[in-house]
PDB file of C-alpha atoms in Angstrom:
ATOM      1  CA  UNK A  68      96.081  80.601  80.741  1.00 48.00           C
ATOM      2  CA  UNK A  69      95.652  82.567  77.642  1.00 43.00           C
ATOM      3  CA  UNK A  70      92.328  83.736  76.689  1.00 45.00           C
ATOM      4  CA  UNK A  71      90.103  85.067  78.338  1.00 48.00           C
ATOM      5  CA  UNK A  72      87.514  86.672  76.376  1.00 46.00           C
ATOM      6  CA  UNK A  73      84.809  84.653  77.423  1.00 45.00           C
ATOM      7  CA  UNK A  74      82.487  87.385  78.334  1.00 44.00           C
ATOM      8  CA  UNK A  75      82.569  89.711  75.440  1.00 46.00           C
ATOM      9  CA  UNK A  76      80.757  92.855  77.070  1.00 53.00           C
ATOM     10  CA  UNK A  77      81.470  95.644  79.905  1.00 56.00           C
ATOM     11  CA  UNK A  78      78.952  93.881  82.540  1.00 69.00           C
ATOM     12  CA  UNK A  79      81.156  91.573  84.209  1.00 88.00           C
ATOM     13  CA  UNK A  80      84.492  93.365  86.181  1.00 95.00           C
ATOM     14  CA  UNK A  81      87.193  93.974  84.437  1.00 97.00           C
ATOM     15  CA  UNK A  82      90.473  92.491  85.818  1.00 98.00           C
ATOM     16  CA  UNK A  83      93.313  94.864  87.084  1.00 98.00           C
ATOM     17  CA  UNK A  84      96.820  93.477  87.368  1.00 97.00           C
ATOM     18  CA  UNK A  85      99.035  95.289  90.018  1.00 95.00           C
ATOM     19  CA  UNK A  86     102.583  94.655  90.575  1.00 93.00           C
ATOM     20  CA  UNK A  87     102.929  92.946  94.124  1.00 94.00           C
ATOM     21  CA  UNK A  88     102.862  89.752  95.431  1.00 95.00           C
ATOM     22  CA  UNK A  89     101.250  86.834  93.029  1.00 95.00           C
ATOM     23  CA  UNK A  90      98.217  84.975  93.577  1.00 96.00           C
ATOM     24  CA  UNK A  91      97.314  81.456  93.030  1.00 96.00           C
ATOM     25  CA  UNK A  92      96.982  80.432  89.368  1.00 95.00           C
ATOM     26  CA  UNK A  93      93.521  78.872  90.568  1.00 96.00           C
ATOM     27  CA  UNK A  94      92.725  82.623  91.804  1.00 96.00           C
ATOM     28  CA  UNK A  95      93.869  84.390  88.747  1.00 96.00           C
ATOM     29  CA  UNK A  96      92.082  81.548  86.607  1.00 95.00           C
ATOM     30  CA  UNK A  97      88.856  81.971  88.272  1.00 95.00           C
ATOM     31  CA  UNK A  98      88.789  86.229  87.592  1.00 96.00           C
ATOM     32  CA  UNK A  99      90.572  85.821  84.063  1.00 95.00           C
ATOM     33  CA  UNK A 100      87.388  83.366  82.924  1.00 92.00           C
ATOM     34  CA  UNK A 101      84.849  86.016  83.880  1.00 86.00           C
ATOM     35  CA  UNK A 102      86.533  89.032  82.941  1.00 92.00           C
ATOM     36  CA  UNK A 103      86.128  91.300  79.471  1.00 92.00           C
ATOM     37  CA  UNK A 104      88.652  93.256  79.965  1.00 96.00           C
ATOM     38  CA  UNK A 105      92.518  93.044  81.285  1.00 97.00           C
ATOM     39  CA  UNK A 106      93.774  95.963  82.478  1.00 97.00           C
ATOM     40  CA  UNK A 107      97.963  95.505  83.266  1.00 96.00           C
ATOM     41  CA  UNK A 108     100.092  97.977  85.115  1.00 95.00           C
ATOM     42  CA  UNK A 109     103.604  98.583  83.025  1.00 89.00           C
ATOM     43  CA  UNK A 110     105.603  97.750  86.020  1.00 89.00           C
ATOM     44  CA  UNK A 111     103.654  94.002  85.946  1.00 93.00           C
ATOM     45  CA  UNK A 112     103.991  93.616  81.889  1.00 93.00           C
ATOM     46  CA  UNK A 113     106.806  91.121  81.840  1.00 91.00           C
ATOM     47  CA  UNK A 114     105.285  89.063  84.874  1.00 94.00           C
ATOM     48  CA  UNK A 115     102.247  88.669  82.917  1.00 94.00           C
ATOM     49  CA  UNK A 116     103.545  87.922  79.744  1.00 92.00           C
ATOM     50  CA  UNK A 117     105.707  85.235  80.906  1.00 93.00           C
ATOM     51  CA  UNK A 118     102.103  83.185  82.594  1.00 94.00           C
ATOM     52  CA  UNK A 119     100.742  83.794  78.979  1.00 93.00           C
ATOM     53  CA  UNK A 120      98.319  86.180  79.654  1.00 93.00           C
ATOM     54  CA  UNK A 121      96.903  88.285  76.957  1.00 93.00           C
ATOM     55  CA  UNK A 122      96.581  91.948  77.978  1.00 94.00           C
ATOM     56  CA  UNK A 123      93.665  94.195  76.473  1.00 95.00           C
ATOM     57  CA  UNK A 124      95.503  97.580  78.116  1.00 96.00           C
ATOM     58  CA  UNK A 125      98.562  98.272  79.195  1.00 95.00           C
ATOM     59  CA  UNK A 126      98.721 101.335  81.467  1.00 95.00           C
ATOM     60  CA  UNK A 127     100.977 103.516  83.386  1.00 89.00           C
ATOM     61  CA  UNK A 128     103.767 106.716  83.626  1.00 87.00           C
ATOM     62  CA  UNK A 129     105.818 104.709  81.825  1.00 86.00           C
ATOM     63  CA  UNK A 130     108.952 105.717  83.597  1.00 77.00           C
ATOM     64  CA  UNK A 131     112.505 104.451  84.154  1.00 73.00           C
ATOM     65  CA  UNK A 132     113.081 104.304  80.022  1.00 76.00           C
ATOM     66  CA  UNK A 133     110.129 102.132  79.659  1.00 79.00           C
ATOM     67  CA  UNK A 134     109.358 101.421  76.577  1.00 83.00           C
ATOM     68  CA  UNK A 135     105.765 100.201  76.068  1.00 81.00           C
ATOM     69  CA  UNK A 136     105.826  99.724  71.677  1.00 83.00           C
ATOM     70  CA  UNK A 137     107.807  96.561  72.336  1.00 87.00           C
ATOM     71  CA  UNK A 138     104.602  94.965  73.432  1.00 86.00           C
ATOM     72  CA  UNK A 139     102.300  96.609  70.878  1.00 85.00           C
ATOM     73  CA  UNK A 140     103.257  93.520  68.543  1.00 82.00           C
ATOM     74  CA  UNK A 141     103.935  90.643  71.258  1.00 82.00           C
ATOM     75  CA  UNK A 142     100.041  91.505  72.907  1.00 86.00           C
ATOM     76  CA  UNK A 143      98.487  92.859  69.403  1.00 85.00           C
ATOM     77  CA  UNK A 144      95.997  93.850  69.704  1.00 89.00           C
ATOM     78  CA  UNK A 145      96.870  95.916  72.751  1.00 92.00           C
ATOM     79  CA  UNK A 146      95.845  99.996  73.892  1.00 94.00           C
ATOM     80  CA  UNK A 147      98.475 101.423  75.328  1.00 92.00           C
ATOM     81  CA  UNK A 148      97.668 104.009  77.868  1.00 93.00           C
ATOM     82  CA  UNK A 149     100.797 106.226  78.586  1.00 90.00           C
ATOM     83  CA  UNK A 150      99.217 108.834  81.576  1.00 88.00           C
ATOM     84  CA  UNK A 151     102.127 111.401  83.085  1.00 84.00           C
ATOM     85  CA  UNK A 152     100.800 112.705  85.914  1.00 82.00           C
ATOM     86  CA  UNK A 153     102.766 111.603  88.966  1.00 81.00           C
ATOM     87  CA  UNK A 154     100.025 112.779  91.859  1.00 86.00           C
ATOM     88  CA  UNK A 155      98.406 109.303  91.058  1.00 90.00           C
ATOM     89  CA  UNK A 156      99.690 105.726  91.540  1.00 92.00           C
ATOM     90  CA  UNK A 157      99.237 103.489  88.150  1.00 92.00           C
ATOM     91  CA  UNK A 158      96.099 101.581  89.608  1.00 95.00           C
ATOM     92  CA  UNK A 159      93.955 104.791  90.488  1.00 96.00           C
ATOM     93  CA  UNK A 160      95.531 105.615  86.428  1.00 95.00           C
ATOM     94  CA  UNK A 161      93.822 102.073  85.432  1.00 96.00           C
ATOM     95  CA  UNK A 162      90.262 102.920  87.951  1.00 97.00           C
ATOM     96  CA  UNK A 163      90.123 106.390  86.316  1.00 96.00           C
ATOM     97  CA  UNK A 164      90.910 104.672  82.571  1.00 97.00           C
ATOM     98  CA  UNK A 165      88.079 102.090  83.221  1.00 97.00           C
ATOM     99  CA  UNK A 166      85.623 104.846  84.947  1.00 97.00           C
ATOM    100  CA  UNK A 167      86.251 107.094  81.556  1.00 95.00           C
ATOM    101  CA  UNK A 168      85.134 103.907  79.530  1.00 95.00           C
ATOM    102  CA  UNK A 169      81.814 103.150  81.558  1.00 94.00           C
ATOM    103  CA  UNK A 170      83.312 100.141  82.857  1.00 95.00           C
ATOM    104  CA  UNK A 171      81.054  99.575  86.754  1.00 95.00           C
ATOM    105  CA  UNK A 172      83.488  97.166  88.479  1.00 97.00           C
ATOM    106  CA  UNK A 173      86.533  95.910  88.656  1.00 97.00           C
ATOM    107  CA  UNK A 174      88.741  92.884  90.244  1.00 98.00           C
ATOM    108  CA  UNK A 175      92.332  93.488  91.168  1.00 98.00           C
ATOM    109  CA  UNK A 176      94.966  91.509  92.252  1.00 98.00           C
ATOM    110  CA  UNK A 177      98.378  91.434  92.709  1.00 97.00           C
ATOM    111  CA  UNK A 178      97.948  94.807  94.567  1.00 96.00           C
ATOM    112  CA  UNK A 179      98.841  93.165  98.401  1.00 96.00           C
ATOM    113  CA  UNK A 180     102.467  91.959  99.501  1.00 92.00           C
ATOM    114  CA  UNK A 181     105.965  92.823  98.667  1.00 87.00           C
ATOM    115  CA  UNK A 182     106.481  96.345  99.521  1.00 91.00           C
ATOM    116  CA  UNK A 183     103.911  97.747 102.692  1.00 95.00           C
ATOM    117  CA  UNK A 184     103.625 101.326 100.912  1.00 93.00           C
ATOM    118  CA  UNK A 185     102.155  99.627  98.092  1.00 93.00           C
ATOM    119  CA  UNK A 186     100.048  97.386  99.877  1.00 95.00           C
ATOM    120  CA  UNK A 187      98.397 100.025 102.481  1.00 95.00           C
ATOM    121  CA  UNK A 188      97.973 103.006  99.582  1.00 94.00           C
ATOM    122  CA  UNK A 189      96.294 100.374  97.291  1.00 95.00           C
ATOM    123  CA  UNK A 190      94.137  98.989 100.094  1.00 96.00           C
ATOM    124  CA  UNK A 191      92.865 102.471 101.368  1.00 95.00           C
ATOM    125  CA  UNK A 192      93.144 104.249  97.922  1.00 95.00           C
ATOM    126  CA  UNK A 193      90.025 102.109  96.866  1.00 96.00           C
ATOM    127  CA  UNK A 194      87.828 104.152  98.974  1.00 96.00           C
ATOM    128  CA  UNK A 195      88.012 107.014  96.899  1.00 95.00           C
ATOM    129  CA  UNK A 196      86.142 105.135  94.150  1.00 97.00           C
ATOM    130  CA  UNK A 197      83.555 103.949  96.293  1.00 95.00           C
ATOM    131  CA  UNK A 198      81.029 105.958  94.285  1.00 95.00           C
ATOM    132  CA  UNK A 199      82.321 105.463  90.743  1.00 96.00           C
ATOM    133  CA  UNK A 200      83.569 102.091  90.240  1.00 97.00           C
ATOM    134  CA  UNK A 201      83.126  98.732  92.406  1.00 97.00           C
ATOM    135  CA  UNK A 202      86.267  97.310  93.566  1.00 98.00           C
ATOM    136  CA  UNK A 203      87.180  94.161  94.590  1.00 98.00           C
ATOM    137  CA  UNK A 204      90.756  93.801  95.472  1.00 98.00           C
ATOM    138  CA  UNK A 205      91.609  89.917  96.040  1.00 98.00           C
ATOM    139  CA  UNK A 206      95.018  87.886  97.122  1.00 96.00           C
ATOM    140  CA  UNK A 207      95.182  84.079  98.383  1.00 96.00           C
ATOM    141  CA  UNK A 208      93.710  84.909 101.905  1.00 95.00           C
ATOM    142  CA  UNK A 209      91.660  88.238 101.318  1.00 95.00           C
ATOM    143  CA  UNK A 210      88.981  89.782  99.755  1.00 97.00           C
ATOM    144  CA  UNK A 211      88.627  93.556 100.209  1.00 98.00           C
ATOM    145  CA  UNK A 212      85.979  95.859  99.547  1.00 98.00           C
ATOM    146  CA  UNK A 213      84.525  98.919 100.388  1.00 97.00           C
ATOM    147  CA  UNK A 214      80.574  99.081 101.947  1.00 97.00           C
ATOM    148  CA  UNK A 215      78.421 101.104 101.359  1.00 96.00           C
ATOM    149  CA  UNK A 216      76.180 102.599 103.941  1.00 97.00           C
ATOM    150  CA  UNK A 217      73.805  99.831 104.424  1.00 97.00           C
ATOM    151  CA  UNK A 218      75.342  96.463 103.548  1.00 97.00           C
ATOM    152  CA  UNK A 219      73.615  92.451 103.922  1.00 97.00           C
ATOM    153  CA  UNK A 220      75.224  89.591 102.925  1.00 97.00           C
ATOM    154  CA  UNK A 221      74.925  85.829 103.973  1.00 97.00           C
ATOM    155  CA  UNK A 222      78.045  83.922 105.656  1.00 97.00           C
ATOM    156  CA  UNK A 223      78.822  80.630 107.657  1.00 96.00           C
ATOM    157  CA  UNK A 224      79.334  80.651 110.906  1.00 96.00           C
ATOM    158  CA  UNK A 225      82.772  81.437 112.228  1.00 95.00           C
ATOM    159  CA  UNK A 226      83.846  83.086 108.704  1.00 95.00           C
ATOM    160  CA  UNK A 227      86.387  85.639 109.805  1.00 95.00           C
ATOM    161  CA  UNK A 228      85.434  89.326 108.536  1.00 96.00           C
ATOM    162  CA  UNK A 229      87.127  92.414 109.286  1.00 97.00           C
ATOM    163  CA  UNK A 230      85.856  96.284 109.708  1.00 97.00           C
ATOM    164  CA  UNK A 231      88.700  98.061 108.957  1.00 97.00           C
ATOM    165  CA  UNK A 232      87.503 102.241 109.183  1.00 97.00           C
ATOM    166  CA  UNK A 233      89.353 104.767 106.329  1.00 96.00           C
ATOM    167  CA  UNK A 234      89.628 107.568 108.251  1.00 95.00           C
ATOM    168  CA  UNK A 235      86.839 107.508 111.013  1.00 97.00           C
ATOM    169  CA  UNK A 236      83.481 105.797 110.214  1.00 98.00           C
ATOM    170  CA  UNK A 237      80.609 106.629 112.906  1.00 98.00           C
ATOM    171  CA  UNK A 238      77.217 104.947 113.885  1.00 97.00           C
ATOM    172  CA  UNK A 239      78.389 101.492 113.195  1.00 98.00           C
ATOM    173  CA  UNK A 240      75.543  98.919 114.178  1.00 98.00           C
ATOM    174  CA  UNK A 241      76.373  95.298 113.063  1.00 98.00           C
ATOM    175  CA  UNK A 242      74.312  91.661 113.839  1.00 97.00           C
ATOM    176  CA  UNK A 243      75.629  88.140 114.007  1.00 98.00           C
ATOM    177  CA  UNK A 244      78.614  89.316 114.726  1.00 97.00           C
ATOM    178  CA  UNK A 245      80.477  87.433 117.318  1.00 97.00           C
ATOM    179  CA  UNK A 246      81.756  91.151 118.805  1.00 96.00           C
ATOM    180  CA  UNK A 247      78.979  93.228 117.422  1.00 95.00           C
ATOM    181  CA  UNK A 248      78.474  96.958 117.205  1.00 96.00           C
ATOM    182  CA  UNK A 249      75.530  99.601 118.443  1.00 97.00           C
ATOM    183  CA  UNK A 250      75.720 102.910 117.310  1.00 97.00           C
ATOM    184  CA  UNK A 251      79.588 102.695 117.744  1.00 96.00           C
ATOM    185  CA  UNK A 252      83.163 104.942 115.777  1.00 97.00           C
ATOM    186  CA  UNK A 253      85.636 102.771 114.387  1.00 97.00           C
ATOM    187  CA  UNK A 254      89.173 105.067 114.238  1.00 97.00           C
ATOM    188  CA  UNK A 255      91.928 104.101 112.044  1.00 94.00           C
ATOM    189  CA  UNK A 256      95.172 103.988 114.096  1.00 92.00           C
ATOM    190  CA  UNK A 257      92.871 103.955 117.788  1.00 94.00           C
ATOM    191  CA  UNK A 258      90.014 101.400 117.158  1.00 93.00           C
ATOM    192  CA  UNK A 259      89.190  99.158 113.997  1.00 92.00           C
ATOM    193  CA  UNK A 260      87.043  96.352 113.650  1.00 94.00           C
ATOM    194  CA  UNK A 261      89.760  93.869 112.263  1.00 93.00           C
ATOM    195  CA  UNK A 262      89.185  89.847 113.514  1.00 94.00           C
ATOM    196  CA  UNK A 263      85.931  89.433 114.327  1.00 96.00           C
ATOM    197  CA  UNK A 264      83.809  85.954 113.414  1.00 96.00           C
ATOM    198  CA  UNK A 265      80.568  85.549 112.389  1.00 97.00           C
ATOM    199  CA  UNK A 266      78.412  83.962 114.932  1.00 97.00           C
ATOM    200  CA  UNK A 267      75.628  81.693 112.928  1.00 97.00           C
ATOM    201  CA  UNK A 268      74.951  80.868 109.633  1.00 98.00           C
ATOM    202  CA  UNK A 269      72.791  83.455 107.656  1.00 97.00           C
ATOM    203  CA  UNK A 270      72.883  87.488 106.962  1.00 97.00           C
ATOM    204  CA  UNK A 271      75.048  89.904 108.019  1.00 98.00           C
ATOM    205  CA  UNK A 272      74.088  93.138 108.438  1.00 98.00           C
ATOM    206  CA  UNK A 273      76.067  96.499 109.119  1.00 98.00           C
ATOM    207  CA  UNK A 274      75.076 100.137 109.003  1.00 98.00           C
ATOM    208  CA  UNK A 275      77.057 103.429 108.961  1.00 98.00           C
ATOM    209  CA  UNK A 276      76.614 106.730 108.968  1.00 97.00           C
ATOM    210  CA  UNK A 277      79.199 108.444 107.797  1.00 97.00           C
ATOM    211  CA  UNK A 278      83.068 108.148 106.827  1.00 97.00           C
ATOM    212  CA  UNK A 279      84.499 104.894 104.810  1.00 97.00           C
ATOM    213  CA  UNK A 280      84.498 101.478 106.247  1.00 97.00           C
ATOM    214  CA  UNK A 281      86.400  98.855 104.205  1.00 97.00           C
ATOM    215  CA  UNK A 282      85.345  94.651 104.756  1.00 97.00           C
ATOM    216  CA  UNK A 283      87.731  92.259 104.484  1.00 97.00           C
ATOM    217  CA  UNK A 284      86.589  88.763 104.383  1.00 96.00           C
ATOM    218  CA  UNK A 285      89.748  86.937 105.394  1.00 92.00           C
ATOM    219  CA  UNK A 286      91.329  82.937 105.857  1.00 88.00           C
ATOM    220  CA  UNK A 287      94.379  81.355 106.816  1.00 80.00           C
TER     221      UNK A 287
END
């Protein structure tokens, strides 16, 4: 699992590695193949380096004595990113890095598990980019992404998809949904959408009005 430069332009998503739980090497395979650009938080470097990976960027604060010129010769060629500012996390540092480069999307894994902080500022952070940069964030049972205002998409029946509100999201109106939704709030922390099926093959369609409504298309 070494190259990856298949795609050689800034069309495809770029590929952010966090430092949670690891995916599946099928999983990181797959978004390696298609993406132009690896984008690896400092705290993840060694974890990377020892599947083989080759990094394009390696970003962060760069704190605890790290010292990022070690890699500048084991990854070369390699941008190091060194960004001080402690009011953001290193993976909003890596969406604002690729956002400053005109990059449209990104995937990003290894952002879920381990520690729960992590996991539930990564998950909701993404929001905040929902105008800016695409964002996929994907583990070995989820895909999570934020809709926009008017979304359609085609599923099997029974897929398991979950509406899980940012804040509060209001006017909700879903179909073929198995628990569907007219004109309805979702409420982080009093009512969310998490768990619900899709009830026939073919389109799903949900509508907001206002707030930030996350999907997650989930398995076992």
């Amino acid at each position: 699992m070494s190259s990856h430069h298949i795609v050689r332009d800034d069309q495809e998503p770029a590929l952010i590695i966090a430092n949670g739980a690891a995916c599946s090497q099928e999983l990181m395979g797959q978004l390696l193949e298609w993406s132009p650009l690896v984008v690896v938080l400092d705290s993840a470097i060694e974890r990377v380096i020892e599947l083989g990976i080759k990094v394009d960027v390696l970003i962060g604060d760069f704190d605890r004595d790290f010292d990022a010129e070690i890699y500048r010769e084991k990854q070369y060629p390699i941008e190091i990113v060194h960004i001080a500012d402690q009011d953001s996390t290193d993976l909003e540092k890596a969406c604002d890095y690729l956002i400053q480069r005109g990059i449209p999307a990104a995937n990003i894994i290894w952002a879920t598990g381990k520690r729960a902080d992590h996991t539930i500022t990564n998950i909701t952070n993404i929001v905040k980019y929902k105008k800016t940069l695409k964002i996929t964030i994907y583990d070995d049972y989820s895909r999570i992404y934020t809709l926009p205002n008017s979304f359609k998409k085609w599923y099997e029946k029974d897929t398991i998809i979950s509406l899980i509100p940012i804040g509060e999201v209001t006017e909700i109106t879903s179909t073929n949904l198995l628990y569907p939704l007219t004109n309805e709030s979702l409420i982080l922390g009093d009512r969310t959408g998490s768990s619900n099926t899709v009830l026939k093959d073919g389109l799903v369609t949900i509508e907001y009005k206002e707030g930030s409504l996350l999907m997650m298309e989930c398995h076992d």
